[in-house]
Structure formats: structure tokens, C-alpha cells
JSON list of C-alpha atoms in Angstrom, two decimals:
[
{"chain": "A", "resi": 121, "resn": "LEU", "atom": "CA", "xyz": [-0.53, -15.18, -2.84]},
{"chain": "A", "resi": 122, "resn": "PRO", "atom": "CA", "xyz": [1.33, -12.64, -4.39]},
{"chain": "A", "resi": 123, "resn": "PRO", "atom": "CA", "xyz": [4.96, -12.70, -4.48]},
{"chain": "A", "resi": 124, "resn": "ILE", "atom": "CA", "xyz": [6.55, -11.11, -1.24]},
{"chain": "A", "resi": 125, "resn": "ILE", "atom": "CA", "xyz": [9.83, -9.52, -1.13]},
{"chain": "A", "resi": 126, "resn": "SER", "atom": "CA", "xyz": [11.87, -9.31, 2.00]},
{"chain": "A", "resi": 127, "resn": "GLN", "atom": "CA", "xyz": [15.25, -7.96, 1.00]},
{"chain": "A", "resi": 128, "resn": "PRO", "atom": "CA", "xyz": [15.88, -4.16, 1.80]},
{"chain": "A", "resi": 129, "resn": "PHE", "atom": "CA", "xyz": [14.04, -1.55, -0.46]},
{"chain": "A", "resi": 130, "resn": "SER", "atom": "CA", "xyz": [16.78, -0.19, -3.17]},
{"chain": "A", "resi": 131, "resn": "THR", "atom": "CA", "xyz": [16.53, 3.36, -3.99]},
{"chain": "A", "resi": 132, "resn": "THR", "atom": "CA", "xyz": [16.05, 5.94, -7.07]},
{"chain": "A", "resi": 133, "resn": "SER", "atom": "CA", "xyz": [16.08, 9.70, -7.43]},
{"chain": "A", "resi": 134, "resn": "PHE", "atom": "CA", "xyz": [11.91, 9.84, -7.24]},
{"chain": "A", "resi": 135, "resn": "PRO", "atom": "CA", "xyz": [11.14, 11.99, -4.01]},
{"chain": "A", "resi": 136, "resn": "THR", "atom": "CA", "xyz": [8.64, 11.03, -1.84]},
{"chain": "A", "resi": 137, "resn": "ALA", "atom": "CA", "xyz": [5.37, 12.94, -0.58]},
{"chain": "A", "resi": 138, "resn": "SER", "atom": "CA", "xyz": [7.47, 13.09, 2.73]},
{"chain": "A", "resi": 139, "resn": "PRO", "atom": "CA", "xyz": [9.22, 16.53, 3.61]},
{"chain": "A", "resi": 140, "resn": "VAL", "atom": "CA", "xyz": [12.39, 14.55, 4.73]},
{"chain": "A", "resi": 141, "resn": "GLU", "atom": "CA", "xyz": [15.42, 15.51, 2.79]},
{"chain": "A", "resi": 142, "resn": "GLY", "atom": "CA", "xyz": [17.11, 12.93, 0.94]},
{"chain": "A", "resi": 143, "resn": "VAL", "atom": "CA", "xyz": [14.47, 10.11, 1.67]},
{"chain": "A", "resi": 144, "resn": "TYR", "atom": "CA", "xyz": [13.67, 8.65, -2.04]},
{"chain": "A", "resi": 145, "resn": "CYS", "atom": "CA", "xyz": [11.12, 5.96, -3.27]},
{"chain": "A", "resi": 146, "resn": "PRO", "atom": "CA", "xyz": [12.19, 2.82, -4.06]},
{"chain": "A", "resi": 147, "resn": "ASP", "atom": "CA", "xyz": [12.48, 1.00, -7.14]},
{"chain": "A", "resi": 148, "resn": "PRO", "atom": "CA", "xyz": [9.15, -0.25, -8.17]},
{"chain": "A", "resi": 149, "resn": "PRO", "atom": "CA", "xyz": [8.79, -4.12, -7.53]},
{"chain": "A", "resi": 150, "resn": "GLN", "atom": "CA", "xyz": [10.17, -6.20, -10.81]},
{"chain": "A", "resi": 151, "resn": "GLU", "atom": "CA", "xyz": [7.88, -9.37, -9.81]},
{"chain": "A", "resi": 152, "resn": "SER", "atom": "CA", "xyz": [6.03, -10.54, -12.74]},
{"chain": "A", "resi": 153, "resn": "CYS", "atom": "CA", "xyz": [2.06, -10.29, -11.87]},
{"chain": "A", "resi": 154, "resn": "ARG", "atom": "CA", "xyz": [1.57, -13.97, -10.95]},
{"chain": "A", "resi": 155, "resn": "SER", "atom": "CA", "xyz": [-1.66, -12.93, -8.49]},
{"chain": "A", "resi": 156, "resn": "PRO", "atom": "CA", "xyz": [-4.13, -10.63, -10.51]},
{"chain": "A", "resi": 157, "resn": "ASP", "atom": "CA", "xyz": [-6.86, -12.51, -8.23]},
{"chain": "A", "resi": 158, "resn": "ILE", "atom": "CA", "xyz": [-6.45, -9.69, -5.51]},
{"chain": "A", "resi": 159, "resn": "THR", "atom": "CA", "xyz": [-9.26, -7.73, -6.71]},
{"chain": "A", "resi": 160, "resn": "THR", "atom": "CA", "xyz": [-11.45, -7.34, -3.69]},
{"chain": "A", "resi": 161, "resn": "PHE", "atom": "CA", "xyz": [-10.82, -5.82, -0.29]},
{"chain": "A", "resi": 162, "resn": "ALA", "atom": "CA", "xyz": [-11.87, -9.11, 1.46]},
{"chain": "A", "resi": 163, "resn": "ARG", "atom": "CA", "xyz": [-8.60, -10.65, -0.75]},
{"chain": "A", "resi": 164, "resn": "LEU", "atom": "CA", "xyz": [-6.51, -7.55, -0.09]},
{"chain": "A", "resi": 165, "resn": "PHE", "atom": "CA", "xyz": [-7.26, -7.60, 3.46]},
{"chain": "A", "resi": 166, "resn": "ALA", "atom": "CA", "xyz": [-6.07, -11.48, 3.72]},
{"chain": "A", "resi": 167, "resn": "ASN", "atom": "CA", "xyz": [-3.16, -10.75, 1.77]},
{"chain": "A", "resi": 168, "resn": "ILE", "atom": "CA", "xyz": [-1.84, -7.92, 4.21]},
{"chain": "A", "resi": 169, "resn": "GLN", "atom": "CA", "xyz": [-2.32, -10.47, 6.77]},
{"chain": "A", "resi": 170, "resn": "THR", "atom": "CA", "xyz": [-0.01, -12.85, 5.59]},
{"chain": "A", "resi": 171, "resn": "THR", "atom": "CA", "xyz": [2.46, -10.67, 4.12]},
{"chain": "A", "resi": 172, "resn": "PRO", "atom": "CA", "xyz": [5.54, -10.96, 6.70]},
{"chain": "A", "resi": 173, "resn": "LEU", "atom": "CA", "xyz": [6.38, -7.77, 8.52]},
{"chain": "A", "resi": 174, "resn": "GLY", "atom": "CA", "xyz": [8.61, -5.65, 6.77]},
{"chain": "A", "resi": 175, "resn": "GLY", "atom": "CA", "xyz": [7.79, -7.53, 3.45]},
{"chain": "A", "resi": 176, "resn": "THR", "atom": "CA", "xyz": [6.06, -6.01, 0.48]},
{"chain": "A", "resi": 177, "resn": "LEU", "atom": "CA", "xyz": [2.59, -7.05, -0.91]},
{"chain": "A", "resi": 178, "resn": "VAL", "atom": "CA", "xyz": [2.84, -6.54, -4.65]},
{"chain": "A", "resi": 179, "resn": "LEU", "atom": "CA", "xyz": [-0.42, -5.37, -6.26]},
{"chain": "A", "resi": 180, "resn": "CYS", "atom": "CA", "xyz": [-1.26, -6.14, -10.48]},
{"chain": "A", "resi": 181, "resn": "SER", "atom": "CA", "xyz": [-4.70, -4.57, -11.21]},
{"chain": "A", "resi": 182, "resn": "THR", "atom": "CA", "xyz": [-7.89, -2.79, -10.12]},
{"chain": "A", "resi": 183, "resn": "ILE", "atom": "CA", "xyz": [-9.06, -3.60, -6.30]},
{"chain": "A", "resi": 184, "resn": "VAL", "atom": "CA", "xyz": [-12.65, -2.54, -5.75]},
{"chain": "A", "resi": 185, "resn": "LYS", "atom": "CA", "xyz": [-14.06, -1.69, -2.61]},
{"chain": "A", "resi": 186, "resn": "ALA", "atom": "CA", "xyz": [-17.77, -2.34, -2.28]},
{"chain": "A", "resi": 187, "resn": "GLY", "atom": "CA", "xyz": [-19.66, 0.16, -0.05]},
{"chain": "A", "resi": 188, "resn": "ASP", "atom": "CA", "xyz": [-20.29, -2.56, 2.66]},
{"chain": "A", "resi": 189, "resn": "GLU", "atom": "CA", "xyz": [-16.64, -3.39, 3.31]},
{"chain": "A", "resi": 190, "resn": "THR", "atom": "CA", "xyz": [-14.57, -1.89, 5.99]},
{"chain": "A", "resi": 191, "resn": "THR", "atom": "CA", "xyz": [-11.44, 0.36, 6.00]},
{"chain": "A", "resi": 192, "resn": "VAL", "atom": "CA", "xyz": [-8.07, -1.64, 5.83]},
{"chain": "A", "resi": 193, "resn": "VAL", "atom": "CA", "xyz": [-6.48, -0.78, 9.02]},
{"chain": "A", "resi": 194, "resn": "LEU", "atom": "CA", "xyz": [-2.72, -0.96, 9.45]},
{"chain": "A", "resi": 195, "resn": "PHE", "atom": "CA", "xyz": [-2.16, -1.10, 13.12]},
{"chain": "A", "resi": 196, "resn": "ASP", "atom": "CA", "xyz": [1.76, -1.58, 14.13]},
{"chain": "A", "resi": 197, "resn": "ARG", "atom": "CA", "xyz": [2.67, -2.99, 10.52]},
{"chain": "A", "resi": 198, "resn": "ASN", "atom": "CA", "xyz": [5.53, -2.54, 8.78]},
{"chain": "A", "resi": 199, "resn": "ILE", "atom": "CA", "xyz": [4.51, -3.34, 5.40]},
{"chain": "A", "resi": 200, "resn": "ARG", "atom": "CA", "xyz": [5.14, -1.78, 1.68]},
{"chain": "A", "resi": 201, "resn": "ILE", "atom": "CA", "xyz": [2.06, -1.95, -0.56]},
{"chain": "A", "resi": 202, "resn": "ALA", "atom": "CA", "xyz": [3.09, -1.52, -4.09]},
{"chain": "A", "resi": 203, "resn": "CYS", "atom": "CA", "xyz": [2.36, -1.58, -7.78]},
{"chain": "A", "resi": 204, "resn": "ALA", "atom": "CA", "xyz": [4.14, -4.34, -9.86]},
{"chain": "A", "resi": 205, "resn": "ALA", "atom": "CA", "xyz": [6.39, -2.43, -12.41]},
{"chain": "A", "resi": 206, "resn": "GLY", "atom": "CA", "xyz": [4.73, -1.98, -15.88]},
{"chain": "A", "resi": 207, "resn": "ALA", "atom": "CA", "xyz": [1.33, -2.64, -14.10]},
{"chain": "A", "resi": 208, "resn": "THR", "atom": "CA", "xyz": [-1.61, -0.23, -13.57]},
{"chain": "A", "resi": 209, "resn": "CYS", "atom": "CA", "xyz": [-2.91, -0.45, -9.92]},
{"chain": "A", "resi": 210, "resn": "ILE", "atom": "CA", "xyz": [-6.22, 1.27, -8.82]},
{"chain": "A", "resi": 211, "resn": "ILE", "atom": "CA", "xyz": [-8.05, 1.20, -5.34]},
{"chain": "A", "resi": 212, "resn": "ASP", "atom": "CA", "xyz": [-11.31, 2.11, -6.22]},
{"chain": "A", "resi": 213, "resn": "GLY", "atom": "CA", "xyz": [-14.42, 2.41, -3.87]},
{"chain": "A", "resi": 214, "resn": "ASP", "atom": "CA", "xyz": [-16.31, 4.75, -1.20]},
{"chain": "A", "resi": 215, "resn": "GLY", "atom": "CA", "xyz": [-15.37, 5.62, 2.14]},
{"chain": "A", "resi": 216, "resn": "THR", "atom": "CA", "xyz": [-11.66, 5.59, 3.38]},
{"chain": "A", "resi": 217, "resn": "HIS", "atom": "CA", "xyz": [-9.61, 2.75, 1.61]},
{"chain": "A", "resi": 218, "resn": "PHE", "atom": "CA", "xyz": [-6.58, 2.62, 4.26]},
{"chain": "A", "resi": 219, "resn": "MET", "atom": "CA", "xyz": [-6.20, 3.81, 8.09]},
{"chain": "A", "resi": 220, "resn": "VAL", "atom": "CA", "xyz": [-2.75, 3.62, 9.34]},
{"chain": "A", "resi": 221, "resn": "ARG", "atom": "CA", "xyz": [-2.64, 3.72, 13.25]},
{"chain": "A", "resi": 222, "resn": "GLY", "atom": "CA", "xyz": [-0.07, 2.92, 16.17]},
{"chain": "A", "resi": 223, "resn": "GLN", "atom": "CA", "xyz": [3.65, 2.46, 15.46]},
{"chain": "A", "resi": 224, "resn": "ALA", "atom": "CA", "xyz": [3.07, 1.30, 11.71]},
{"chain": "A", "resi": 225, "resn": "THR", "atom": "CA", "xyz": [5.68, 1.59, 8.87]},
{"chain": "A", "resi": 226, "resn": "VAL", "atom": "CA", "xyz": [3.57, 1.73, 6.06]},
{"chain": "A", "resi": 227, "resn": "LEU", "atom": "CA", "xyz": [5.03, 2.53, 2.31]},
{"chain": "A", "resi": 228, "resn": "PHE", "atom": "CA", "xyz": [2.06, 2.92, -0.53]},
{"chain": "A", "resi": 229, "resn": "GLN", "atom": "CA", "xyz": [3.90, 2.77, -3.93]},
{"chain": "A", "resi": 230, "resn": "ASP", "atom": "CA", "xyz": [2.68, 3.81, -7.46]},
{"chain": "A", "resi": 231, "resn": "ILE", "atom": "CA", "xyz": [-1.32, 3.56, -7.02]},
{"chain": "A", "resi": 232, "resn": "THR", "atom": "CA", "xyz": [-4.05, 5.58, -7.66]},
{"chain": "A", "resi": 233, "resn": "PHE", "atom": "CA", "xyz": [-6.56, 5.93, -5.48]},
{"chain": "A", "resi": 234, "resn": "THR", "atom": "CA", "xyz": [-10.40, 6.71, -6.81]},
{"chain": "A", "resi": 235, "resn": "ARG", "atom": "CA", "xyz": [-13.91, 7.06, -6.05]},
{"chain": "A", "resi": 236, "resn": "SER", "atom": "CA", "xyz": [-13.29, 7.91, -2.25]},
{"chain": "A", "resi": 237, "resn": "THR", "atom": "CA", "xyz": [-15.88, 9.47, -0.31]},
{"chain": "A", "resi": 238, "resn": "ASN", "atom": "CA", "xyz": [-13.97, 10.26, 2.61]},
{"chain": "A", "resi": 239, "resn": "ARG", "atom": "CA", "xyz": [-10.08, 10.35, 2.36]},
{"chain": "A", "resi": 240, "resn": "SER", "atom": "CA", "xyz": [-8.29, 7.29, 0.51]},
{"chain": "A", "resi": 241, "resn": "LEU", "atom": "CA", "xyz": [-5.60, 7.44, 3.15]},
{"chain": "A", "resi": 242, "resn": "ARG", "atom": "CA", "xyz": [-5.91, 8.39, 6.85]},
{"chain": "A", "resi": 243, "resn": "LEU", "atom": "CA", "xyz": [-2.28, 8.67, 8.42]},
{"chain": "A", "resi": 244, "resn": "ILE", "atom": "CA", "xyz": [-2.76, 9.03, 12.11]},
{"chain": "A", "resi": 245, "resn": "SER", "atom": "CA", "xyz": [0.11, 6.95, 13.62]},
{"chain": "A", "resi": 246, "resn": "PRO", "atom": "CA", "xyz": [2.30, 9.83, 14.96]},
{"chain": "A", "resi": 247, "resn": "ASP", "atom": "CA", "xyz": [5.14, 7.20, 16.14]},
{"chain": "A", "resi": 248, "resn": "GLY", "atom": "CA", "xyz": [4.95, 5.77, 12.85]},
{"chain": "A", "resi": 249, "resn": "THR", "atom": "CA", "xyz": [7.04, 6.27, 9.56]},
{"chain": "A", "resi": 250, "resn": "HIS", "atom": "CA", "xyz": [4.91, 6.60, 6.44]},
{"chain": "A", "resi": 251, "resn": "ARG", "atom": "CA", "xyz": [5.66, 7.32, 2.86]},
{"chain": "A", "resi": 252, "resn": "ILE", "atom": "CA", "xyz": [3.45, 7.66, -0.42]},
{"chain": "A", "resi": 253, "resn": "CYS", "atom": "CA", "xyz": [5.63, 7.31, -3.40]},
{"chain": "A", "resi": 254, "resn": "ASN", "atom": "CA", "xyz": [4.35, 8.26, -6.68]},
{"chain": "A", "resi": 255, "resn": "CYS", "atom": "CA", "xyz": [0.57, 7.46, -5.63]},
{"chain": "A", "resi": 256, "resn": "ILE", "atom": "CA", "xyz": [-2.61, 9.56, -7.36]}
]
């Protein structure tokens, strides 16, 4: 399993995509990439399920979503999904990559989303808090 961070996020001067004044992106996770095995959506989903609420799932490489794999739905989850400092993290594939619903609090950080045939991220959680930091 990937390294998990449970301490509060530190902040830097990088603004988020959020229009909220004074909200900044946390520093990238400094963990080394000990778990480069998260390369499929099945493994990504399994690792999200085992990440504690409020924890961070640290990504280290390219994750490919096959055409028949379903969207990862984050329902009422409190999670940070971030690329390790110095790593290149790409989520690639058809359809929608993530859907955020319910009272979720989700932070996506330093991830490049490619080849989505719909929307990479669908944030349809009016009661949640979402941040997208330094993602393409």
C-alpha cells in the first residue's frame, strides 16, 4: 500500500483553483515513491478504500483507466489524492476519471489528467469542499 499521511496539510503560497480568498495548496507529499504499483484504476480504487478518512493517498506514476473500468466515485469521503514531490503523476483514459458526491472533502494535487472522453473530474457535491491544486 502507498504511504499515508495523517497529519494536517501545511500550506504554501500556491493558490488553488478555488475562488476562496486566502486558501492555498498544501506542500506536495515528501514521501518517496515506495508504491509505484498503483498503475490501474482497480488498484487506485482499492487504495482509496484503505486510505483513512482525512488521509492522503500518495501517487507516484501513470495510472491508466481501461475503457471498461468505471469511474471512481468518492461519496462522503475526506481524502487528499496527491502526487509525491518530484514524481510525475498522470491519470489517463476514457470516460470520467473521478466523481465527487455527497459531503465529500477532496483535494486533488499535482496530477495531470489526460484523454478523458467526458470530464476528468465531476464535482457534484454541493455540501462538500473541493480543491484542485496544480492539476492539468
